[in-house]
GROMACS .gro file of C-alpha atoms in nm:
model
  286
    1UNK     CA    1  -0.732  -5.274  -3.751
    2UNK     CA    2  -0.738  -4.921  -3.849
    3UNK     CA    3  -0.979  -4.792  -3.588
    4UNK     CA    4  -0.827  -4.994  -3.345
    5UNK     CA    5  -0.469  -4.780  -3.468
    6UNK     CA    6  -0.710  -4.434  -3.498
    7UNK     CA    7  -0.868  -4.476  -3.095
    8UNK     CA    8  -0.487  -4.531  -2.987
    9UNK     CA    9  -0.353  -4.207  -3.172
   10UNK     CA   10  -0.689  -4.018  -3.079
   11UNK     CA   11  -0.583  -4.168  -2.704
   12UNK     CA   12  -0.250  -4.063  -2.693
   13UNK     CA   13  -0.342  -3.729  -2.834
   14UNK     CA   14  -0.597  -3.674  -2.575
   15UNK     CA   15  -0.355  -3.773  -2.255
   16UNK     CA   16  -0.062  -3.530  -2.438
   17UNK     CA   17  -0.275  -3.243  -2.456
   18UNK     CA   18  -0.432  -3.300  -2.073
   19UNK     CA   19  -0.054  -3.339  -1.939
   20UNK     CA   20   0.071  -3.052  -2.180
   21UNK     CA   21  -0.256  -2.847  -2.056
   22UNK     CA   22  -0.161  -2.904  -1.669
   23UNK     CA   23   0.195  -2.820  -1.733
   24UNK     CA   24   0.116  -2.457  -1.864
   25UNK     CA   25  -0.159  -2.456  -1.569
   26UNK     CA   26   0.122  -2.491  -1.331
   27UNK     CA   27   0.360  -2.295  -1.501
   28UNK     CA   28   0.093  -1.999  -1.476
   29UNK     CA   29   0.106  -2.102  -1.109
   30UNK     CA   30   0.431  -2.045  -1.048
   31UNK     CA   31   0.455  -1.695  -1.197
   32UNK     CA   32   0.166  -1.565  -0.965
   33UNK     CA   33   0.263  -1.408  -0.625
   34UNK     CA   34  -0.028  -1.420  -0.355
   35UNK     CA   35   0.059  -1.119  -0.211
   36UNK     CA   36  -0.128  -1.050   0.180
   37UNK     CA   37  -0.208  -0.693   0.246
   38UNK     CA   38  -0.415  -0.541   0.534
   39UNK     CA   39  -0.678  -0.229   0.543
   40UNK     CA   40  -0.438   0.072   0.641
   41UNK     CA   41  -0.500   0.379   0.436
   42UNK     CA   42  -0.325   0.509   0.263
   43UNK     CA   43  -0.068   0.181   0.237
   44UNK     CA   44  -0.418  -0.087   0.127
   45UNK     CA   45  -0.764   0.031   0.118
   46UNK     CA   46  -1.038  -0.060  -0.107
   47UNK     CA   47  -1.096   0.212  -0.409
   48UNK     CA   48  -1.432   0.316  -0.520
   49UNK     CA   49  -1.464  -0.003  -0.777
   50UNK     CA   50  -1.405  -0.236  -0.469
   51UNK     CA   51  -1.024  -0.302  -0.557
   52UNK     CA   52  -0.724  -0.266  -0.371
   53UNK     CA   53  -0.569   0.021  -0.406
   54UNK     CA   54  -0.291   0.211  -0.256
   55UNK     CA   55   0.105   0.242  -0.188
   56UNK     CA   56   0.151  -0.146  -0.140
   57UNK     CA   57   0.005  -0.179  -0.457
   58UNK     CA   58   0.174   0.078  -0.709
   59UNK     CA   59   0.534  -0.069  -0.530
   60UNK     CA   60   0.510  -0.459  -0.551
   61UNK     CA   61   0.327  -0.392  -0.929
   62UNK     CA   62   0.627  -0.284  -1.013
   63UNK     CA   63   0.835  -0.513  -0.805
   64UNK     CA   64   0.644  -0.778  -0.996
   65UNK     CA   65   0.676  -0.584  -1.388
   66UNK     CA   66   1.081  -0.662  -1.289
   67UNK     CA   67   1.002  -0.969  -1.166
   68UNK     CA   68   0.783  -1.097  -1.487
   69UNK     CA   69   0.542  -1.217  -1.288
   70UNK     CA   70   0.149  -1.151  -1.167
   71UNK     CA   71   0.024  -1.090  -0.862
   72UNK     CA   72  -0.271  -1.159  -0.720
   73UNK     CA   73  -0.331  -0.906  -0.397
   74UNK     CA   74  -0.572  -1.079  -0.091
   75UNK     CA   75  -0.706  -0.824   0.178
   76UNK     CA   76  -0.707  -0.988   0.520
   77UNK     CA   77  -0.775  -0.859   0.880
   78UNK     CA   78  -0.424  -0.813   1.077
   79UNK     CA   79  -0.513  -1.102   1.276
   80UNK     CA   80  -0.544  -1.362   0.972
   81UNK     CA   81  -0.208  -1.262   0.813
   82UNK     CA   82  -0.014  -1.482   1.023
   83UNK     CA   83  -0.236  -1.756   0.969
   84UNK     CA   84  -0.232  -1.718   0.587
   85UNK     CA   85   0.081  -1.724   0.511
   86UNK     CA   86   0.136  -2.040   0.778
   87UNK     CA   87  -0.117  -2.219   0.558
   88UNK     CA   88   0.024  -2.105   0.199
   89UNK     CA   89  -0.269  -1.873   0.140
   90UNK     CA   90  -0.021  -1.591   0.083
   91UNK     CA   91   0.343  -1.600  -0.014
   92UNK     CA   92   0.443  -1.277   0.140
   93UNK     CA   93   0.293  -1.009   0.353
   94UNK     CA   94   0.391  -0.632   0.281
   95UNK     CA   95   0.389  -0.386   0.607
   96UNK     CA   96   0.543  -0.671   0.824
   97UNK     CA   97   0.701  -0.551   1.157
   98UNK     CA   98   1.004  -0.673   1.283
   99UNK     CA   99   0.940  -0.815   1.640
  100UNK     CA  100   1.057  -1.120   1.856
  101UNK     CA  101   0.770  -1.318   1.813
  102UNK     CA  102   0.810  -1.213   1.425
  103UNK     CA  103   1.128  -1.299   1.357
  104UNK     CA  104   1.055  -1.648   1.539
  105UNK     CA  105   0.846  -1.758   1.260
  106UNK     CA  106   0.929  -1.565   0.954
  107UNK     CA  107   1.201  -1.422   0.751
  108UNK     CA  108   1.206  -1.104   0.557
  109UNK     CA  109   1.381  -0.893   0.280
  110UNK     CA  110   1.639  -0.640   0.356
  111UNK     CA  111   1.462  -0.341   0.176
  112UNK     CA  112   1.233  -0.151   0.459
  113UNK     CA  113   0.953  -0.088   0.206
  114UNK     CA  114   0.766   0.221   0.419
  115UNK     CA  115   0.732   0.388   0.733
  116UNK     CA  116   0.384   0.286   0.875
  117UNK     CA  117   0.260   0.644   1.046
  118UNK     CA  118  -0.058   0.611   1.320
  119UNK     CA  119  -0.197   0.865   1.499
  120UNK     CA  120  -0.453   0.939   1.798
  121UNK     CA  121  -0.841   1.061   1.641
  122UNK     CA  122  -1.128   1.178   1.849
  123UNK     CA  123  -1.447   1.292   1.817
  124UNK     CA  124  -1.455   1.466   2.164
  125UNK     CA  125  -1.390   1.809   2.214
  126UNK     CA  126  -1.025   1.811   2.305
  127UNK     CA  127  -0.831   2.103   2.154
  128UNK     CA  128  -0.513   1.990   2.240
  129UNK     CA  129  -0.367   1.670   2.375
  130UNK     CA  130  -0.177   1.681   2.713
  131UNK     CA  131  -0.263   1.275   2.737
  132UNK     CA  132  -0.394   1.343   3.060
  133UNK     CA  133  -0.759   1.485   2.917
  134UNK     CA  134  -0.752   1.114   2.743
  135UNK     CA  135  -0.820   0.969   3.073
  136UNK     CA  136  -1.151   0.764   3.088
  137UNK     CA  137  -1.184   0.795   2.750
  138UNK     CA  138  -1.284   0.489   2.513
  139UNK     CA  139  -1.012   0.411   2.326
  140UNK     CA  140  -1.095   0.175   1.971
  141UNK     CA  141  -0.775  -0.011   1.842
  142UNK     CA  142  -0.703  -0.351   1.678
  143UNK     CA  143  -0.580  -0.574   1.934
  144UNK     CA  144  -0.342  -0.747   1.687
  145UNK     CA  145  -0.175  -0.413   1.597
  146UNK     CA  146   0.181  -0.402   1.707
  147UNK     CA  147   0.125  -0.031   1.680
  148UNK     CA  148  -0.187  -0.058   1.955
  149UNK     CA  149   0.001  -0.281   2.168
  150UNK     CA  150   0.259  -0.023   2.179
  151UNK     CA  151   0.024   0.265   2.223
  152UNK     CA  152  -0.120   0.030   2.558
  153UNK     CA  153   0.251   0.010   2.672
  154UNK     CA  154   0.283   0.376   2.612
  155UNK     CA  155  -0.009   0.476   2.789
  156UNK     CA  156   0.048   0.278   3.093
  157UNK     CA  157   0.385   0.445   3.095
  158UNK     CA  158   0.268   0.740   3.164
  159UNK     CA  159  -0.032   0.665   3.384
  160UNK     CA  160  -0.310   0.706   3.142
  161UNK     CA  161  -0.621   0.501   3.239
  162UNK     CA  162  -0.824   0.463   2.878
  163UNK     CA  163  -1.129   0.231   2.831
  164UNK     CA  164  -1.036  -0.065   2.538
  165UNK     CA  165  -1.278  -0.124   2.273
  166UNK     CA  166  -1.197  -0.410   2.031
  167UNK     CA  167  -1.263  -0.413   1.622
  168UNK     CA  168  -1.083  -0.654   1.376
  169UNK     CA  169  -1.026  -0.349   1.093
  170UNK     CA  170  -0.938   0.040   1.088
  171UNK     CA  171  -1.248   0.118   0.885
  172UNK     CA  172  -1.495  -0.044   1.194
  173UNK     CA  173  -1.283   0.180   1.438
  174UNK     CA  174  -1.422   0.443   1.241
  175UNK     CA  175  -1.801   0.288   1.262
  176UNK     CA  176  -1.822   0.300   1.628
  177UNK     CA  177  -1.658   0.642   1.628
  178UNK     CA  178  -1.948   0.764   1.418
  179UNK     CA  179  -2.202   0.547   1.626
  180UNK     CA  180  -2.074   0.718   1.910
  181UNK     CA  181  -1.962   0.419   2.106
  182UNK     CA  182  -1.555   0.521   2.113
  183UNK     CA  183  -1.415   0.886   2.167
  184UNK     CA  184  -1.021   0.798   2.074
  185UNK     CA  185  -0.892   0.536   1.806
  186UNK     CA  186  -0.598   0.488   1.654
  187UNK     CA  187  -0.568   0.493   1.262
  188UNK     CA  188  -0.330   0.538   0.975
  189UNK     CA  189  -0.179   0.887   1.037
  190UNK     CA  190  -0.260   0.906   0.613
  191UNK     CA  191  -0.581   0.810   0.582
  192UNK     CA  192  -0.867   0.984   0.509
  193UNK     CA  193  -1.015   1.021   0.857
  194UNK     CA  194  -1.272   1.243   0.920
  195UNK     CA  195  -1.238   1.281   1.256
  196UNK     CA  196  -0.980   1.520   1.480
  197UNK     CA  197  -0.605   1.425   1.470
  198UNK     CA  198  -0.459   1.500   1.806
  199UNK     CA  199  -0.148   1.318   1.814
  200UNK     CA  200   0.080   1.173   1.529
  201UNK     CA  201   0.338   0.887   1.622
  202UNK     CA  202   0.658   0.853   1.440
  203UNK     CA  203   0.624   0.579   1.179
  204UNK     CA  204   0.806   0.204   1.231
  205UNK     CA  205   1.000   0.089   0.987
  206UNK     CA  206   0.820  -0.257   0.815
  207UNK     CA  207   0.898  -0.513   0.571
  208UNK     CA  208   0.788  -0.775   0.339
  209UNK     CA  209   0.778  -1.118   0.544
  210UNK     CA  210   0.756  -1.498   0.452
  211UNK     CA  211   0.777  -1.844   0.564
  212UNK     CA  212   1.149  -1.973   0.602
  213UNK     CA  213   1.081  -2.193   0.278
  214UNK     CA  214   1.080  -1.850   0.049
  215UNK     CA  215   1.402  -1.738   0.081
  216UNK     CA  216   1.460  -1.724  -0.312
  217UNK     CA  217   1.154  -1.552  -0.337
  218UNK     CA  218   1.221  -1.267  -0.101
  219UNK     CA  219   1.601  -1.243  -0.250
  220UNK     CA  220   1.450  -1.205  -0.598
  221UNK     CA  221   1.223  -0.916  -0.442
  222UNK     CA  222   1.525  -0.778  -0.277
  223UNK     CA  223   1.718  -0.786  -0.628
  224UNK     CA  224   1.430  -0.603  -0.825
  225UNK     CA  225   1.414  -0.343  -0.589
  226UNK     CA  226   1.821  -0.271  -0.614
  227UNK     CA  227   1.810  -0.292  -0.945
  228UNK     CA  228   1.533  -0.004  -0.939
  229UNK     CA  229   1.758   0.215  -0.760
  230UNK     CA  230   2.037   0.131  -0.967
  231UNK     CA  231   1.860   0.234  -1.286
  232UNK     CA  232   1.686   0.522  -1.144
  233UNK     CA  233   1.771   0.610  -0.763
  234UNK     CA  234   1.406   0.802  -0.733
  235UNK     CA  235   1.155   0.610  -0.862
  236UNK     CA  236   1.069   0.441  -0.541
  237UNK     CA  237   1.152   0.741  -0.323
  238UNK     CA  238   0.917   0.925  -0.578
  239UNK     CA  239   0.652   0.668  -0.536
  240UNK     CA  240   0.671   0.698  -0.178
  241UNK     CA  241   0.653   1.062  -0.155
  242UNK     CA  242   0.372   1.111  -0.397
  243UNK     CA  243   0.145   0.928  -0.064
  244UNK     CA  244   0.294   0.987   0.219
  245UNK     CA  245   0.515   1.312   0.205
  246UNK     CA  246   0.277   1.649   0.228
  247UNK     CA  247   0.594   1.843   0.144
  248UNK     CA  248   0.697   1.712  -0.108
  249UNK     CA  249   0.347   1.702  -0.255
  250UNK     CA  250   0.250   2.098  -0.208
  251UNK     CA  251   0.614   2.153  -0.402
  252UNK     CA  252   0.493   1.963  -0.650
  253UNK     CA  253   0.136   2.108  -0.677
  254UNK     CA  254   0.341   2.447  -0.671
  255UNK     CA  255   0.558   2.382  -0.957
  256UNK     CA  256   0.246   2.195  -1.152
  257UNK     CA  257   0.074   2.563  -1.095
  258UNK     CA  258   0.350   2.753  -1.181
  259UNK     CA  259   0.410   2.530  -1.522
  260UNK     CA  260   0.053   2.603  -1.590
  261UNK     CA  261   0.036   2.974  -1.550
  262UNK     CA  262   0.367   3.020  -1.719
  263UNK     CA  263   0.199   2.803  -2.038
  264UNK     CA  264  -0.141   3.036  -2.005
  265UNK     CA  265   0.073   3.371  -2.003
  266UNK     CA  266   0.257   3.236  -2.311
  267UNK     CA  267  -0.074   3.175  -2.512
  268UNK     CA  268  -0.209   3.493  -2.411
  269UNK     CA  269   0.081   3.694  -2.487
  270UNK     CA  270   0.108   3.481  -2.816
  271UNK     CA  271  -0.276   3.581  -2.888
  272UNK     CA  272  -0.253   3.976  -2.783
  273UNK     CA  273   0.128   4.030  -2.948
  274UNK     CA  274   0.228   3.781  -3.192
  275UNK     CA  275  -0.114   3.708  -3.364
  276UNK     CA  276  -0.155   3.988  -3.538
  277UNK     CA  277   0.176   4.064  -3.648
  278UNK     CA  278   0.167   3.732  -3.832
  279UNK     CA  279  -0.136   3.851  -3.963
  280UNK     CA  280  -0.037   4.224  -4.071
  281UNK     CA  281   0.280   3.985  -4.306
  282UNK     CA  282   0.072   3.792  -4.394
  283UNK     CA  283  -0.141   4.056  -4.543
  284UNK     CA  284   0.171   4.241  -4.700
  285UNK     CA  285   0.285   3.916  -4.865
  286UNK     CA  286  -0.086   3.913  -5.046
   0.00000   0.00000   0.00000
């Protein structure tokens, strides 16, 4: 009778602590954001130990720190972020554009998180670009790029005839440009590309999208940011700058110089004047 009663408590114990066990499991769950990101330096790239890294990043980490939740960052080709987040692979996507088909089959916050800048590199030996020297030439873009299906539109405006060449990610653009089998491609206009910028496009304005089911979700993200520039109105402005604003960076590497050499002229003039009158009443007080 008593091991019959000590199997049923050991029993019961053992189904509590699997239900109690999947509980905090899903809990956990729910407090992680799958957050889609695509190569575009310097908004997502991968850093030297193989992890994302960039602007994205540093803003939804602390999105999330106001949020109390984790995040868990995926790095997809353009073409696959539609795809993921129809199939709940991804809950959002940051650097979203606002476009027709877009706006069909998404939603998205209200906060414009960045200004996505491209520009024109080439490895040919064009000084100058007057668009019609790109004529002929063999143009590399991502063919799901809202940016390079602009730059098509735009070239066909004008009457420029340029050769496409197809790759699924900025950084294989960059392979065939060194391989020799492109002369233009497009590219983040913040990167680190090696090659010759000719021509910078003014940045569109992009957002952080999700399925029509995440409306709570977004309007949580929405809140954290406001209440970021409630608290302190340049945190994310600051944030932004510190990648994307060469301005704003050279004043700051300015005053970082000038902060040093004002601390080094102190020291010195501490050392040569101050030193050794301390020392001569010092030596008086002996």
């Amino acid at each position: 009778m008593n091991k019959r009663i000590c199997i049923f408590i050991l029993l019961i114990i053992l189904i509590l602590n699997t239900v109690f066990s999947q509980n905090v499991y899903a809990e956990d769950e729910k407090n992680i954001i799958r957050v889609g990101v695509f190569y575009l330096e310097l908004y997502a790239y991968l850093n030297s130990d193989g992890e994302i890294d960039g602007y994205y990043r540093e803003l939804f980490d602390l999105i999330a720190e106001k949020m109390n939740v984790k995040v868990k960052y995926i790095l997809s080709d353009i073409k696959d972020l539609g795809t993921n987040l129809d199939n709940g692979e991804v809950d959002i996507i940051l650097g979203a554009a606002i476009t027709e088909e877009n706006v069909e089959n998404y939603i998205f916050n209200k906060h414009s998180i960045a200004l996505e800048g491209f520009a024109l590199y080439t490895n040919a030996n064009i000084e100058s670009v007057n668009f019609e020297n790109l004529n002929g030439l063999r143009f590399g873009y991502i063919e799901e790029s809202q940016k390079s299906q602009w730059i098509f539109k735009f070239f066909k405006s004008i009457s420029i005839d340029v050769v496409p060449v197809v790759a699924s990610r900025y950084p294989e653009l960059e392979k065939l440009m060194e391989d020799n089998e492109i002369d233009l491609m497009i590219d983040s206009a913040y990167g680190f590309n090696k090659y010759k910028k000719i021509y910078e496009f003014v940045g569109d304005q992009v957002y952080i999208a999700a399925t029509k089911e995440n409306q709570k979700l977004l309007d949580q993200i929405d809140k954290a940011i406001a209440d970021y520039y409630k608290e302190d109105g340049y945190l994310i402005p600051n944030l932004y700058n510190s990648y994307f604003d060469e301005e704003h960076n050279k004043i700051d590497k300015s005053i970082s110089i000038l902060t040093v050499s004002i601390i080094l002229i102190f020291i010195i003039f501490f050392i040569i004047y101050i030193t050794p009158k301390l020392k001569k009443v010092l030596i008086r007080k002996k």
